[in-house]
Structures are given as C-alpha cells and as structure tokens.
Short mmCIF file of C-alpha atoms in Angstrom, two decimals:
data_model
loop_
_atom_site.label_atom_id
_atom_site.label_comp_id
_atom_site.label_asym_id
_atom_site.label_seq_id
_atom_site.Cartn_x
_atom_site.Cartn_y
_atom_site.Cartn_z
CA MET E 1 0.04 0.02 -0.09
CA LYS E 2 1.03 3.22 -0.79
CA ALA E 3 2.47 5.48 2.18
CA LYS E 4 3.85 8.78 2.42
CA PRO E 5 5.34 10.67 5.39
CA ALA E 6 2.72 13.18 7.19
CA ALA E 7 2.98 16.69 6.26
CA ALA E 8 4.34 18.98 8.96
CA PRO E 9 5.89 22.23 9.19
CA ARG E 10 9.68 22.32 9.77
CA PRO E 11 10.68 23.62 13.30
CA SER E 12 13.26 25.58 14.47
CA ARG E 13 16.42 23.20 15.88
CA THR E 14 15.43 23.83 19.20
CA ARG E 15 16.43 20.96 21.29
CA VAL E 16 13.35 19.22 22.57
CA ARG E 17 12.74 19.67 26.49
CA ALA E 18 9.98 18.97 29.16
CA ARG E 19 10.54 21.31 31.50
CA THR E 20 7.47 23.16 31.79
CA ARG E 21 3.65 22.57 30.88
CA ALA E 22 3.68 24.43 27.59
CA ARG E 23 6.63 22.52 26.40
CA THR E 24 5.18 18.95 27.49
CA THR E 25 1.78 20.24 25.58
CA SER E 26 3.91 20.92 22.59
CA ILE E 27 5.69 17.67 22.83
CA ALA E 28 2.39 15.62 22.92
CA ALA E 29 1.11 17.74 19.74
CA PHE E 30 3.86 16.63 18.17
CA VAL E 31 3.89 12.92 19.11
CA VAL E 32 -0.05 12.42 18.05
CA LEU E 33 0.85 13.93 14.82
CA ALA E 34 4.04 11.51 14.02
CA ALA E 35 4.19 8.92 16.42
CA LEU E 36 1.51 6.73 16.92
CA VAL E 37 2.59 4.42 14.10
CA PRO E 38 5.41 4.29 11.84
CA THR E 39 5.14 6.00 8.49
CA THR E 40 7.41 5.04 5.56
CA ALA E 41 8.67 7.24 3.15
CA SER E 42 7.11 6.78 -0.11
CA ALA E 43 9.31 4.82 -2.49
CA SER E 44 10.94 7.02 -5.25
CA GLY E 45 10.51 6.03 -9.21
CA THR E 46 7.07 4.53 -8.98
CA GLN E 47 4.73 4.75 -11.80
CA GLN E 48 0.83 5.12 -11.52
CA VAL E 49 -1.01 2.92 -13.77
CA GLU E 50 -4.74 3.56 -14.91
CA ALA E 51 -6.15 0.95 -17.30
CA GLU E 52 -9.55 0.80 -18.84
CA LEU E 53 -10.22 -2.37 -20.39
CA PRO E 54 -13.26 -3.86 -22.14
CA TYR E 55 -14.63 -7.37 -21.14
CA VAL E 56 -17.21 -9.69 -21.89
CA CYS E 57 -19.37 -11.05 -19.05
CA THR E 58 -21.46 -14.17 -18.72
CA LEU E 59 -24.65 -13.20 -16.82
CA PRO E 60 -27.89 -15.49 -16.70
CA SER E 61 -29.12 -13.38 -19.65
CA GLY E 62 -26.07 -13.94 -21.60
CA PRO E 63 -23.02 -12.59 -22.54
CA LEU E 64 -22.97 -8.84 -21.75
CA PRO E 65 -20.33 -6.07 -22.28
CA ALA E 66 -18.50 -4.82 -19.26
CA THR E 67 -15.70 -2.11 -18.47
CA VAL E 68 -12.85 -3.02 -15.99
CA ARG E 69 -10.59 -0.26 -14.78
CA VAL E 70 -7.67 -1.12 -13.20
CA SER E 71 -5.56 1.15 -11.07
CA ALA E 72 -2.10 0.28 -9.11
CA GLU E 73 1.50 1.42 -8.44
CA PHE E 74 4.59 -0.29 -9.78
CA PRO E 75 8.12 0.86 -9.60
CA GLU E 76 9.73 2.37 -12.24
CA ARG E 77 12.88 -0.28 -12.43
CA ALA E 78 13.54 -3.11 -10.17
CA LEU E 79 17.01 -5.61 -9.92
CA ALA E 80 17.10 -8.81 -11.24
CA GLY E 81 15.91 -11.49 -8.30
CA GLU E 82 14.57 -8.44 -6.36
CA ALA E 83 10.83 -8.95 -5.63
CA PHE E 84 8.56 -6.03 -5.37
CA THR E 85 4.71 -5.84 -4.89
CA PRO E 86 2.30 -3.43 -6.86
CA SER E 87 0.52 -1.35 -4.44
CA GLY E 88 -2.68 0.50 -4.07
CA VAL E 89 -4.90 -2.17 -6.21
CA THR E 90 -8.22 -1.29 -7.48
CA THR E 91 -10.60 -3.00 -9.74
CA THR E 92 -13.59 -1.47 -10.92
CA VAL E 93 -15.98 -3.30 -12.69
CA GLU E 94 -18.89 -1.40 -14.44
CA LEU E 95 -21.78 -3.78 -15.38
CA PRO E 96 -24.51 -2.58 -17.74
CA ASP E 97 -27.92 -2.32 -16.75
CA GLN E 98 -29.13 -5.67 -18.04
CA ALA E 99 -26.86 -7.07 -15.06
CA VAL E 100 -28.85 -5.23 -12.88
CA ALA E 101 -32.03 -6.57 -14.11
CA ASP E 102 -30.60 -10.01 -13.74
CA LEU E 103 -29.65 -9.35 -10.42
CA ALA E 104 -33.02 -7.92 -9.71
CA ALA E 105 -34.77 -11.04 -11.18
CA ARG E 106 -33.28 -12.91 -8.40
CA ASP E 107 -34.65 -10.82 -5.68
CA ALA E 108 -31.40 -9.13 -4.93
CA ALA E 109 -31.58 -5.67 -3.65
CA GLY E 110 -27.43 -5.48 -2.95
CA VAL E 111 -24.36 -7.00 -3.56
CA ARG E 112 -21.02 -7.82 -1.81
CA ALA E 113 -18.66 -8.44 -4.49
CA ALA E 114 -15.11 -10.30 -4.79
CA THR E 115 -12.98 -10.22 -7.85
CA ARG E 116 -9.99 -13.00 -8.78
CA LEU E 117 -8.21 -11.31 -11.72
CA GLY E 118 -5.77 -13.23 -13.72
CA VAL E 119 -2.38 -11.12 -14.47
CA GLY E 120 -0.17 -12.51 -16.90
CA VAL E 121 3.56 -11.61 -16.13
CA ALA E 122 6.07 -12.14 -18.86
CA GLN E 123 9.81 -11.45 -19.18
CA ASN E 124 11.73 -12.50 -22.38
CA SER E 125 10.27 -15.68 -23.57
CA ALA E 126 9.03 -16.83 -19.83
CA THR E 127 5.94 -16.12 -18.50
CA ALA E 128 3.73 -16.99 -15.27
CA THR E 129 0.36 -15.98 -14.10
CA ALA E 130 -0.92 -14.20 -10.56
CA THR E 131 -4.08 -13.79 -9.41
CA TRP E 132 -5.05 -10.57 -7.84
CA ARG E 133 -8.04 -10.73 -5.55
CA GLY E 134 -10.21 -8.09 -4.27
CA SER E 135 -13.12 -7.34 -2.30
CA ALA E 136 -15.70 -4.67 -1.48
CA GLU E 137 -18.14 -3.56 0.78
CA PRO E 138 -21.94 -3.92 0.13
CA VAL E 139 -23.90 -1.67 -2.42
CA ALA E 140 -27.14 -1.21 -3.36
CA LEU E 141 -28.67 -2.23 -6.82
CA PRO E 142 -28.68 1.24 -8.65
CA GLU E 143 -32.51 1.98 -9.77
CA SER E 144 -31.51 2.55 -13.31
CA GLY E 145 -27.72 2.61 -15.02
CA PRO E 146 -24.96 0.67 -14.70
CA LEU E 147 -23.80 -1.35 -11.80
CA THR E 148 -20.35 -0.10 -10.47
CA LEU E 149 -18.07 -2.47 -8.07
CA VAL E 150 -15.05 -1.54 -6.61
CA THR E 151 -12.65 -4.05 -5.14
CA LYS E 152 -9.40 -3.68 -3.21
CA GLY E 153 -7.13 -5.94 -1.95
CA ASP E 154 -3.33 -7.02 -1.48
CA VAL E 155 -1.31 -8.70 -4.71
CA PRO E 156 1.46 -11.45 -5.03
CA SER E 157 4.91 -10.21 -5.15
CA VAL E 158 6.71 -10.66 -8.36
CA ALA E 159 10.60 -11.14 -9.22
CA GLY E 160 12.33 -10.84 -12.50
CA ARG E 161 14.88 -13.84 -12.85
CA GLY E 162 16.95 -11.70 -15.26
CA ASP E 163 17.19 -8.57 -17.42
CA GLY E 164 14.54 -7.78 -19.42
CA ASP E 165 11.07 -5.93 -19.28
CA LEU E 166 8.72 -7.65 -16.76
CA THR E 167 5.33 -6.83 -18.37
CA PHE E 168 1.96 -7.02 -16.80
CA SER E 169 -1.07 -8.01 -18.58
CA ALA E 170 -4.96 -8.53 -17.60
CA GLY E 171 -6.22 -11.63 -18.36
CA ALA E 172 -9.71 -13.44 -16.88
CA LEU E 173 -11.97 -12.40 -14.58
CA ALA E 174 -14.24 -13.91 -11.85
CA ILE E 175 -16.68 -12.00 -9.95
CA ASP E 176 -17.93 -13.62 -6.92
CA LEU E 177 -21.49 -12.13 -6.02
CA ALA E 178 -22.85 -12.39 -2.55
CA LEU E 179 -26.64 -11.24 -3.53
CA GLU E 180 -28.58 -9.64 -0.36
CA ALA E 181 -32.36 -9.18 0.04
CA ALA E 182 -33.94 -5.91 0.47
CA ASP E 183 -33.84 -6.40 4.26
CA GLY E 184 -30.33 -6.60 4.24
CA THR E 185 -30.04 -10.95 4.62
CA ALA E 186 -27.67 -12.53 2.52
CA THR E 187 -28.65 -16.25 1.98
CA ASP E 188 -27.82 -18.97 0.03
CA ALA E 189 -31.68 -20.71 0.10
CA ALA E 190 -32.87 -21.38 -3.37
CA THR E 191 -36.40 -20.42 -2.41
CA ALA E 192 -35.67 -17.90 0.55
CA GLY E 193 -33.26 -15.45 -0.85
CA PRO E 194 -31.28 -14.21 -3.67
CA GLY E 195 -28.04 -16.72 -3.21
CA SER E 196 -24.88 -16.07 -4.61
CA LEU E 197 -23.77 -15.80 -8.25
CA THR E 198 -20.52 -16.23 -10.20
CA VAL E 199 -19.79 -14.07 -12.98
CA ASP E 200 -17.04 -15.16 -15.34
CA CYS E 201 -15.49 -12.25 -17.46
CA ALA E 202 -13.15 -12.58 -20.29
CA LEU E 203 -11.03 -9.75 -21.95
CA ALA E 204 -12.52 -8.75 -25.32
CA GLU E 205 -10.78 -9.16 -28.28
CA ASP E 206 -10.10 -5.85 -29.21
CA ALA E 207 -8.56 -4.79 -25.93
CA PRO E 208 -5.79 -2.37 -26.25
CA GLY E 209 -2.42 -3.50 -25.98
CA ARG E 210 -4.06 -7.40 -25.33
CA GLY E 211 -4.64 -6.00 -21.63
CA LEU E 212 -1.43 -4.50 -20.93
CA LEU E 213 -1.36 -3.10 -17.38
CA ALA E 214 2.33 -2.06 -16.75
CA THR E 215 6.16 -2.49 -18.22
CA VAL E 216 8.61 -2.33 -15.57
CA PRO E 217 12.42 -2.86 -16.95
CA VAL E 218 14.56 -5.24 -14.81
CA GLY E 219 18.22 -4.85 -14.43
CA THR E 220 20.63 -2.34 -14.28
CA GLY E 221 20.60 -1.19 -17.84
CA THR E 222 18.50 1.63 -19.30
CA ALA E 223 17.23 0.04 -22.54
CA ALA E 224 14.93 -2.78 -22.48
CA PRO E 225 16.62 -5.90 -24.39
CA SER E 226 15.59 -6.41 -28.08
CA GLY E 227 13.12 -9.19 -28.91
CA SER E 228 11.11 -8.93 -25.30
CA PRO E 229 7.63 -10.44 -26.41
CA SER E 230 4.37 -8.84 -26.17
CA SER E 231 2.28 -9.28 -22.86
CA PRO E 232 0.31 -12.58 -22.22
CA SER E 233 -3.31 -12.63 -22.50
CA PRO E 234 -4.13 -15.44 -20.07
CA SER E 235 -7.68 -16.88 -21.38
CA GLY E 236 -8.15 -19.73 -18.65
CA PRO E 237 -9.71 -19.27 -15.45
CA ALA E 238 -8.65 -16.65 -13.44
CA GLY E 239 -5.18 -17.58 -11.44
CA THR E 240 -4.31 -20.33 -13.90
CA SER E 241 -1.29 -20.35 -16.55
CA GLY E 242 -2.81 -22.47 -18.92
CA ALA E 243 0.33 -24.36 -19.22
CA PRO E 244 -0.56 -27.98 -20.66
CA ASP E 245 0.32 -31.10 -18.40
CA ASP E 246 -0.83 -34.36 -19.79
CA GLY E 247 1.57 -36.28 -17.52
CA GLN E 248 3.61 -38.02 -20.19
CA PRO E 249 7.56 -38.75 -19.69
CA ASP E 250 9.79 -35.55 -20.31
CA GLY E 251 10.73 -34.96 -23.98
CA PRO E 252 12.49 -32.17 -26.03
CA GLY E 253 9.69 -30.10 -25.42
CA ASP E 254 9.31 -31.02 -21.79
CA ARG E 255 12.99 -30.35 -21.01
CA GLU E 256 12.55 -26.90 -22.95
CA ALA E 257 9.16 -26.11 -20.68
CA GLU E 258 11.35 -27.20 -17.85
CA ARG E 259 13.97 -24.93 -18.91
CA GLN E 260 11.66 -21.74 -19.64
CA SER E 261 9.90 -22.41 -16.20
CA GLU E 262 13.47 -21.67 -14.10
CA ARG E 263 13.71 -18.68 -16.46
CA SER E 264 9.74 -17.70 -15.79
CA PRO E 265 9.15 -14.56 -13.47
CA LYS E 266 8.85 -15.70 -10.02
CA VAL E 267 5.36 -14.84 -8.36
CA LEU E 268 5.47 -14.94 -4.40
CA GLU E 269 1.94 -15.46 -3.08
CA ASN E 270 2.96 -14.24 0.25
CA THR E 271 4.48 -10.74 0.29
CA PRO E 272 8.18 -11.18 1.70
CA GLY E 273 8.50 -10.69 5.42
CA THR E 274 10.93 -11.29 7.75
CA ALA E 275 10.48 -14.42 9.84
CA VAL E 276 10.46 -14.37 13.84
CA ASP E 277 12.31 -16.94 15.70
CA ARG E 278 10.23 -19.30 18.10
CA ASP E 279 11.97 -17.86 21.41
CA LYS E 280 10.83 -14.40 20.15
CA VAL E 281 7.07 -14.92 20.32
CA PRO E 282 5.25 -15.48 23.39
CA PRO E 283 3.99 -18.71 24.43
CA CYS E 284 0.99 -20.25 22.80
CA ARG E 285 -0.17 -23.23 24.90
CA TYR E 286 -3.47 -24.17 26.68
CA ASP E 287 -2.73 -24.67 30.41
CA GLU E 288 -4.78 -25.17 33.68
CA GLN E 289 -6.37 -21.98 33.59
CA HIS E 290 -7.63 -22.36 29.81
CA PRO E 291 -7.87 -26.32 29.50
CA PRO E 292 -8.12 -27.65 25.89
CA THR E 293 -11.21 -29.41 24.35
CA ASP E 294 -11.72 -31.93 21.90
CA VAL E 295 -12.30 -29.05 19.39
CA SER E 296 -9.29 -27.01 20.64
CA LEU E 297 -6.81 -25.28 18.32
CA ASN E 298 -4.07 -22.56 18.72
CA ALA E 299 -2.60 -20.72 16.23
CA TYR E 300 -0.32 -17.64 15.41
CA VAL E 301 -1.63 -14.53 14.13
CA THR E 302 0.32 -11.11 12.65
CA GLY E 303 0.29 -8.33 10.20
CA TYR E 304 -0.10 -4.64 9.65
CA ALA E 305 -2.75 -1.84 10.59
CA ASN E 306 -2.89 1.16 8.45
CA VAL E 307 -3.85 4.27 10.00
CA LYS E 308 -5.25 6.76 6.81
CA LYS E 309 -4.50 10.09 8.67
CA MET E 310 -0.77 8.96 9.30
CA LYS E 311 -0.22 7.39 5.86
CA GLY E 312 1.69 4.57 7.46
CA ALA E 313 1.50 1.26 8.96
CA ALA E 314 2.05 -0.36 12.31
CA TYR E 315 3.34 -3.99 12.58
CA LEU E 316 1.66 -6.26 14.53
CA PRO E 317 3.76 -9.00 15.93
CA PRO E 318 2.53 -12.65 16.18
CA SER E 319 -0.09 -13.10 18.94
CA CYS E 320 -1.78 -16.76 20.04
CA VAL E 321 -5.02 -17.31 19.61
CA LEU E 322 -7.08 -19.94 21.08
CA ILE E 323 -9.95 -21.12 19.04
CA GLU E 324 -13.06 -23.48 19.88
CA GLN E 325 -13.75 -24.87 16.79
CA GLY E 326 -17.66 -25.41 16.10
CA ILE E 327 -19.59 -28.11 14.70
CA PRO E 328 -20.58 -27.92 11.07
CA VAL E 329 -24.62 -27.59 10.65
CA PRO E 330 -26.36 -27.67 7.18
CA GLY E 331 -26.92 -24.28 5.83
CA PRO E 332 -29.63 -23.13 3.81
CA PRO E 333 -30.50 -25.46 0.57
CA ASP E 334 -29.32 -25.02 -2.70
CA PRO E 335 -29.66 -27.06 -5.91
CA ASP E 336 -26.37 -26.67 -6.85
CA TYR E 337 -24.26 -26.68 -3.84
CA LEU E 338 -23.90 -28.59 -0.38
CA ILE E 339 -23.68 -25.81 2.08
CA PHE E 340 -22.25 -26.06 5.74
CA ASP E 341 -21.99 -23.39 8.24
CA THR E 342 -19.87 -23.17 11.07
CA VAL E 343 -19.73 -20.88 14.22
CA SER E 344 -16.01 -20.84 15.89
CA TYR E 345 -15.21 -18.55 19.00
CA ALA E 346 -11.71 -17.56 19.96
CA ASN E 347 -9.47 -15.05 22.39
CA PHE E 348 -6.28 -13.74 22.15
CA HIS E 349 -3.84 -15.46 25.09
CA TYR E 350 -1.09 -13.29 26.33
CA GLN E 351 0.01 -13.51 29.95
CA GLU E 352 -3.64 -14.82 30.79
CA ARG E 353 -5.11 -11.76 29.13
CA ARG E 354 -7.21 -11.54 25.96
CA GLN E 355 -5.04 -8.99 24.23
CA THR E 356 -2.17 -8.93 21.69
CA PRO E 357 1.63 -8.42 23.05
CA PRO E 358 2.72 -5.13 23.61
CA PHE E 359 3.99 -3.51 20.21
CA GLU E 360 6.01 -0.69 19.52
CA ALA E 361 5.85 1.87 16.68
CA THR E 362 8.76 3.86 16.24
CA PHE E 363 9.05 7.41 13.75
CA LEU E 364 12.15 9.77 13.21
CA SER E 365 10.56 12.70 12.85
CA PHE E 366 12.57 15.81 11.21
CA ASP E 367 15.43 13.26 11.04
CA PHE E 368 16.60 14.07 14.33
CA ALA E 369 13.93 13.47 17.06
CA PRO E 370 13.11 9.98 17.71
CA VAL E 371 9.43 9.10 18.87
CA LYS E 372 8.25 5.43 19.97
CA ALA E 373 4.98 4.87 21.07
CA THR E 374 3.93 1.11 22.66
CA MET E 375 0.28 -0.16 22.35
CA VAL E 376 -1.65 -3.46 22.76
CA LEU E 377 -5.27 -4.47 20.85
CA GLU E 378 -7.34 -5.72 23.73
CA GLN E 379 -10.74 -7.59 23.63
CA THR E 380 -14.03 -6.49 25.20
CA ASP E 381 -15.53 -9.49 24.50
CA THR E 382 -15.04 -12.99 22.82
CA MET E 383 -14.05 -12.82 19.06
CA ARG E 384 -16.76 -15.04 16.87
CA ILE E 385 -15.66 -16.76 13.39
CA ASP E 386 -18.39 -17.33 11.24
CA SER E 387 -17.47 -19.72 8.22
CA ARG E 388 -19.61 -20.89 5.35
CA MET E 389 -18.65 -23.57 3.27
CA LYS E 390 -20.27 -24.19 -0.44
CA MET E 391 -19.23 -27.44 -2.11
CA SER E 392 -20.27 -27.61 -5.97
CA MET E 393 -22.45 -30.66 -6.88
CA THR E 394 -21.14 -30.95 -10.56
CA ASP E 395 -17.07 -30.25 -9.71
CA PHE E 396 -17.26 -30.96 -6.10
CA SER E 397 -15.08 -27.75 -5.64
CA THR E 398 -15.42 -25.87 -2.25
CA THR E 399 -15.59 -22.27 -1.32
CA THR E 400 -15.38 -21.29 2.22
CA ASP E 401 -16.26 -17.44 3.08
CA THR E 402 -15.39 -16.70 6.65
CA TYR E 403 -16.04 -13.35 8.78
CA VAL E 404 -14.26 -13.03 12.02
CA ARG E 405 -15.63 -10.48 14.15
CA ALA E 406 -13.37 -8.83 17.05
CA PRO E 407 -14.45 -6.26 19.54
CA LEU E 408 -10.81 -4.72 19.99
CA VAL E 409 -9.87 -1.47 21.63
CA LEU E 410 -6.74 0.27 21.15
CA HIS E 411 -4.96 0.89 24.46
CA VAL E 412 -1.81 3.17 24.33
CA LEU E 413 0.56 2.38 27.07
CA ASP E 414 3.77 4.54 26.94
CA LEU E 415 4.91 7.23 24.59
CA GLU E 416 8.65 8.92 24.37
CA VAL E 417 10.14 11.52 22.49
CA ASN E 418 13.89 11.52 22.18
CA GLY E 419 13.95 9.32 24.96
CA THR E 420 11.90 11.40 27.44
CA PRO E 421 8.62 9.82 28.17
CA LEU E 422 5.09 11.44 27.98
CA ASP E 423 2.88 10.42 30.65
CA VAL E 424 -0.31 9.34 28.95
CA GLY E 425 -1.53 7.67 31.95
CA SER E 426 -3.05 4.03 32.57
CA GLU E 427 -6.36 4.43 30.75
CA CYS E 428 -5.33 5.89 26.99
CA ARG E 429 -7.56 4.05 24.52
CA THR E 430 -10.07 4.48 22.13
CA GLU E 431 -13.80 4.78 23.57
CA THR E 432 -15.09 1.92 21.99
CA SER E 433 -13.89 -1.23 19.79
CA LEU E 434 -12.64 -0.57 16.43
CA ILE E 435 -15.44 -0.46 14.11
CA SER E 436 -16.24 -2.14 11.05
CA GLU E 437 -19.41 -2.12 8.25
CA ASP E 438 -20.83 -5.23 9.28
CA PRO E 439 -22.58 -7.38 6.49
CA ASP E 440 -25.46 -8.17 8.79
CA PRO E 441 -25.82 -5.50 11.02
CA ALA E 442 -29.57 -7.06 12.19
CA ASN E 443 -27.80 -9.94 13.42
CA PHE E 444 -24.36 -8.68 14.54
CA PRO E 445 -25.07 -5.31 16.12
CA GLY E 446 -22.63 -3.10 18.25
CA ASP E 447 -19.15 -1.96 17.63
CA HIS E 448 -16.64 -4.57 16.57
CA LEU E 449 -13.89 -5.13 13.92
CA VAL E 450 -14.80 -7.47 10.95
CA LEU E 451 -12.28 -9.57 8.59
CA TYR E 452 -13.09 -11.45 5.68
CA GLY E 453 -10.96 -14.07 3.97
CA ARG E 454 -12.07 -16.49 1.46
CA GLY E 455 -10.56 -19.93 0.97
CA GLU E 456 -10.96 -22.16 -2.14
CA LEU E 457 -10.26 -25.95 -3.04
CA LEU E 458 -10.12 -27.60 -6.14
CA ILE E 459 -10.18 -31.49 -6.18
CA GLY E 460 -6.61 -32.95 -6.40
CA GLN E 461 -5.00 -29.08 -5.45
CA PRO E 462 -3.72 -27.33 -2.54
CA ALA E 463 -6.29 -24.99 -1.01
CA THR E 464 -5.66 -21.52 -1.71
CA GLY E 465 -6.86 -18.35 -0.04
CA TYR E 466 -8.19 -18.24 4.04
CA LEU E 467 -9.40 -21.25 5.83
CA LEU E 468 -9.45 -21.46 9.75
CA LEU E 469 -7.49 -24.94 10.08
CA SER E 470 -4.86 -23.95 7.37
CA GLY E 471 -5.00 -20.34 8.04
CA GLY E 472 -4.10 -17.55 5.40
CA VAL E 473 -5.06 -13.95 4.90
CA LEU E 474 -7.60 -12.12 6.27
CA SER E 475 -8.27 -8.07 5.78
CA GLY E 476 -10.54 -5.50 6.36
CA GLU E 477 -11.33 -1.77 7.19
CA ALA E 478 -12.18 -0.17 10.09
CA THR E 479 -13.09 3.13 11.87
CA ILE E 480 -10.57 4.42 14.56
CA PRO E 481 -12.97 5.66 17.52
CA ALA E 482 -12.46 8.80 19.66
CA PHE E 483 -9.46 8.21 22.54
CA THR E 484 -10.29 8.72 26.26
CA GLY E 485 -8.37 8.54 29.31
CA CYS E 486 -5.47 10.12 27.93
CA GLY E 487 -2.84 12.33 29.85
CA THR E 488 -2.27 12.87 33.46
CA ASP E 489 -2.21 15.98 35.83
CA GLY E 490 -5.04 17.53 34.53
CA GLU E 491 -3.08 17.37 30.80
CA ASP E 492 -5.89 16.13 28.61
CA LEU E 493 -4.77 14.75 25.20
CA ASP E 494 -7.87 13.01 24.46
CA ARG E 495 -8.52 15.42 21.76
CA LEU E 496 -5.01 15.53 20.11
CA LEU E 497 -5.15 11.76 19.98
CA THR E 498 -8.44 11.90 18.36
CA ALA E 499 -7.76 14.58 15.74
CA SER E 500 -4.51 13.11 14.59
CA VAL E 501 -5.51 9.30 14.56
CA SER E 502 -9.09 8.71 14.72
CA GLY E 503 -11.27 8.30 11.65
CA PRO E 504 -12.34 5.84 9.08
CA GLY E 505 -10.57 4.04 6.14
CA ASN E 506 -7.92 2.27 8.12
CA LEU E 507 -7.10 -1.17 6.17
CA ILE E 508 -6.02 -4.42 8.30
CA LYS E 509 -4.43 -7.21 6.86
CA GLN E 510 -3.81 -10.17 9.14
CA VAL E 511 -2.19 -13.26 8.50
CA GLN E 512 -3.02 -16.64 10.27
CA GLY E 513 -0.81 -19.53 10.59
CA GLN E 514 -1.84 -23.20 10.59
CA THR E 515 -3.68 -24.14 13.21
CA CYS E 516 -2.58 -27.19 15.89
CA ALA E 517 -5.35 -29.21 16.46
CA ILE E 518 -4.67 -29.99 20.33
CA ALA E 519 -6.70 -33.40 20.30
CA ALA E 520 -5.12 -34.64 17.03
CA PRO E 521 -1.77 -33.32 16.86
CA VAL E 522 0.20 -33.42 13.82
CA PHE E 523 4.02 -33.28 14.35
CA PRO E 524 6.87 -32.82 11.66
CA SER E 525 7.83 -36.10 9.83
CA PRO E 526 9.45 -36.97 6.59
CA THR E 527 6.20 -37.32 5.35
CA ASN E 528 4.01 -34.66 6.74
CA GLU E 529 4.64 -31.01 7.21
CA GLY E 530 4.56 -30.21 10.96
CA GLN E 531 1.50 -28.68 12.75
CA CYS E 532 2.06 -28.69 16.19
CA THR E 533 5.30 -28.75 18.41
CA GLU E 534 6.40 -31.23 20.78
CA ASP E 535 4.66 -29.20 23.90
CA LEU E 536 1.27 -28.54 21.57
CA GLN E 537 2.24 -25.14 20.68
CA PRO E 538 1.33 -23.88 16.77
CA TYR E 539 4.49 -25.11 14.74
CA GLU E 540 4.03 -22.27 11.99
CA ILE E 541 4.79 -18.84 12.92
CA PRO E 542 2.93 -16.83 10.01
CA VAL E 543 4.98 -14.03 8.40
CA ALA E 544 3.30 -10.52 8.45
CA GLU E 545 2.24 -9.20 4.77
CA HIS E 546 1.64 -5.72 3.45
#
C-alpha cells in the first residue's frame, strides 16, 4: 500500500525538552501527529497505472459487455531477483443495466463483490500467472443505469529472474457476488433468498495492448532488451497459467518447458517479510486456567494495520489465539451446492489476558527526533468466527467465506520523545472497539472489527486463500474511534489523539498461521509438514504481509 510521510512544518532546531507545561503540551502535539504508527517514506521512482479495458461477462441473460478499470502503482525499475509488490491495487467493474435486471430478477436488492483477476507476467520468452484478489463493501443495486463494483486487495509479489522488461497483462476475471435481499440479509436458500452468483468475464478481443497494464524494466541497463515479447493474455480461469500438463514422460519439449520455467518470473503468493524466531514470540499453549477440549485449536496471527491519517502502518507482532472450533451444521438448501455453516470462538492469549503482546511503533521525525509508542489491542468480548462452506454438486470444488468479528480497543501504554517519556496515564485507549461495517448488522449489532477471508479448494490441488484450519490472509477496514483517558496531572491529550489518529478508512491485513489441533496433533515428519510442536504449540509462525 502506498505510504507517504505526514506533512508538517519544519520547526527550528531548538532541542526538545519537557521542563514546563507548555513545552510538554507541544511535545504531546508532536507525538500524536507523528508517532502513533511508523510512517514509511514514499518510494521514489514509482509509476501510476490507470488502465481501462473492455470485457465480456457471462450473466444469466447471456454475454454482456463490461468495462474494467485497474489502477495500481509499480516501480519504475527493479533489479534482477528483486521482489516487489504492486500497491494500491483497485479493480473497478462496471456492469451494464441488463446485469442489474438479471440480479433484480433473483430478488436481490444489493451485492457484495469479490474479484479474482488473472494477471499474466512475462519476461523475455518466459511467462507466469498471478491472481489479484479484491473485495468490496456491500452496494445497493441502482434503480437505473450500470452497476459499479469497486474492489481492493493486496496482490502477490513478483521478481524477474534476469534482465529484461517485466510486463503485466490483465486476463480472465471472475466476480463472486453475494446477493442481498431488500432487508439486508444474505442467504443462499434457493427459495428463501437471492443466493450467490459467480460471473466469469473474458478480456474482449479488441482490448488495447491485449490487456497490458504495466511494464517494469528489470536490470541495471537503461534500455529494454531487443526481442521482448508482447504481453500474455491469459484466457483460462483466473489464477491459472494455461500451461498444458499431459502427464507424459519428459521429452525435448518438456525439458525446454522446464528450462523456461526456471527463467519464468517468480510469483510470490506471500509478500516478502521477516520470519520470527520461536524464542521471540510469546508462548501459545493451553494451561490449567485454559484447559483444551476435543475441538481446541491454537494459532499465531500477525499483520499490519494502517492509520489513514498518518499515511503509515503499524506492525502487529505474532500473537497467540486460542480457538474453539464449532461443529458444522447444514446451511440453507441450494440445488447447486452442498452448504455447511460453522460458528467458532476465539480469544487472544497473552499472559492470561485477552490481548496482543505490546507492540512498538517508532518514527524519526524531522530526521533527528526519535519518537516511540507502545500499544496493545485488547478484547472486550469473545471473538466470533463465522464460516460458510459451499461445495459444488458438479465438480465438487469448494469455497469457504469466513467473517471474524472481534471487539478490540486500542490501548496506548507509553510514549517517548527523544528518550523522554510522555505520561499518557494507564487508561489511554479508544472509547469503543475498532468499528467495521458489518455485512449483517441486524444479527451482529454493536461496535466490532470485521475481517474477511475466502478459501478455495479444487479437487487434487492445494487449498488457496483463507481457511480456519490452515490459515491465510484476513483483511478488513476499520474506523478508529475517539480516544479517552489520555493524559495525567490535568493534561488532556484525548482531543489531540482523536484529531490526529481517529477516523475511517483504516485497512487491516492479518495473516493466520496453520492451526494446531490439540486433540489430534500432527508433528513434523519426513512425510508430514508439522502443525504442532512437541509441547502442543503451533508449529507455524506466520509472516506479516503488507
């Protein structure tokens, strides 16, 4: 995601001191404007991409034309082997009014969209394919005119294997639509609600540049090598490369394909991060105060949380979560799917408290004054995990949509400016939980954070996306409430913190690792990947992704 330093006037070079009330107040203002989260300087040499492409989407009434706009930021140049991640990726789909009529005919009044865009990545004669996923908040169907869906999400990192232009081209697009009835509920019953729909879209034959989105030169030279191919235009399902595999013994063609694969751009499903040693993460095990049951799981989660006003992100270190997995029950009837719903519950577990470990955010303001904030996220109630699995009756593929609802307040523990502590008191926190727009507010009222993840499983292939047992990426957007209880000795810092930090549009991305099933632990072996350590802690410590 794009991040820029917060704008601020340059002060004089007066040394920061805290001898008087007035000086302390100025330090407080300085801190809340710059130090609650670390800001990251905007990377120089970036190119902004705005591509508008024609597509043909298949809806119940038949093929219909659609317009897809893709925006993102790419580096102007990269080094061979250097991984980078397109940032600020937004996919806007405009479906014609006939598509609105199709959805209205299914008794839908609104939709929640998720997109899967296949992006071909090519360098010289080698190719690879990435899947750009995005999700959107619910929107109402318009009374007239087209339906516009805007999805945002993070995408895989890419690294060129050698010198030469690295090109990105849009290919097949799948749009998963959860249809909502007029009362705001979303059901999948064929007779009791509008259900869901997947719309497959293909790039139109007359698309400019065959769907070209961006070109990133790779290497130290200034000119692209001759003979660089035109961009690929994936025509298969989103996320597939279309490379044949007939299972026959290797021949000359197979060996050449293998050599080409070695030269292909490398697509990294996980954004590069820094692995954390086990001795640097808090323990994650059940104990006498928290005895396990037959359905107990534990896992580590980590990630980043943006603060929009600060144009930066705070790193949330690996935190232990204890989970009680629910029992699947049959979902609403659907002639095309077998549906099961599962409700699970979870709690952070740190030193017998329902909170994350303390995490620090450090910022060097004006290039000379280091500022550090220490915070925790604290639960005010149990987290709820709702999962709906849908198995296709035709090809037995499954999709699982999971919503995590977590009531979490942000508690500021300490602030320091140039090594000088600023006393915020012991009760400096947000007035309420972080707040997300809930897709089902009637059944889940109140203030809480909502994180969403989708998992997919095709027969004979590894699962992708998020599943409760295997983990994955959960993302959401939250409003940071006003602060309360901040300051001591009559010094009220609430308004300063609120003005500087609180507000909507703060993206959150969490990565959950593989769970350890306490009743049936899987230990590492030559034939199995480890899920549990010998003392029944999660074997996997996930890496945070931007």
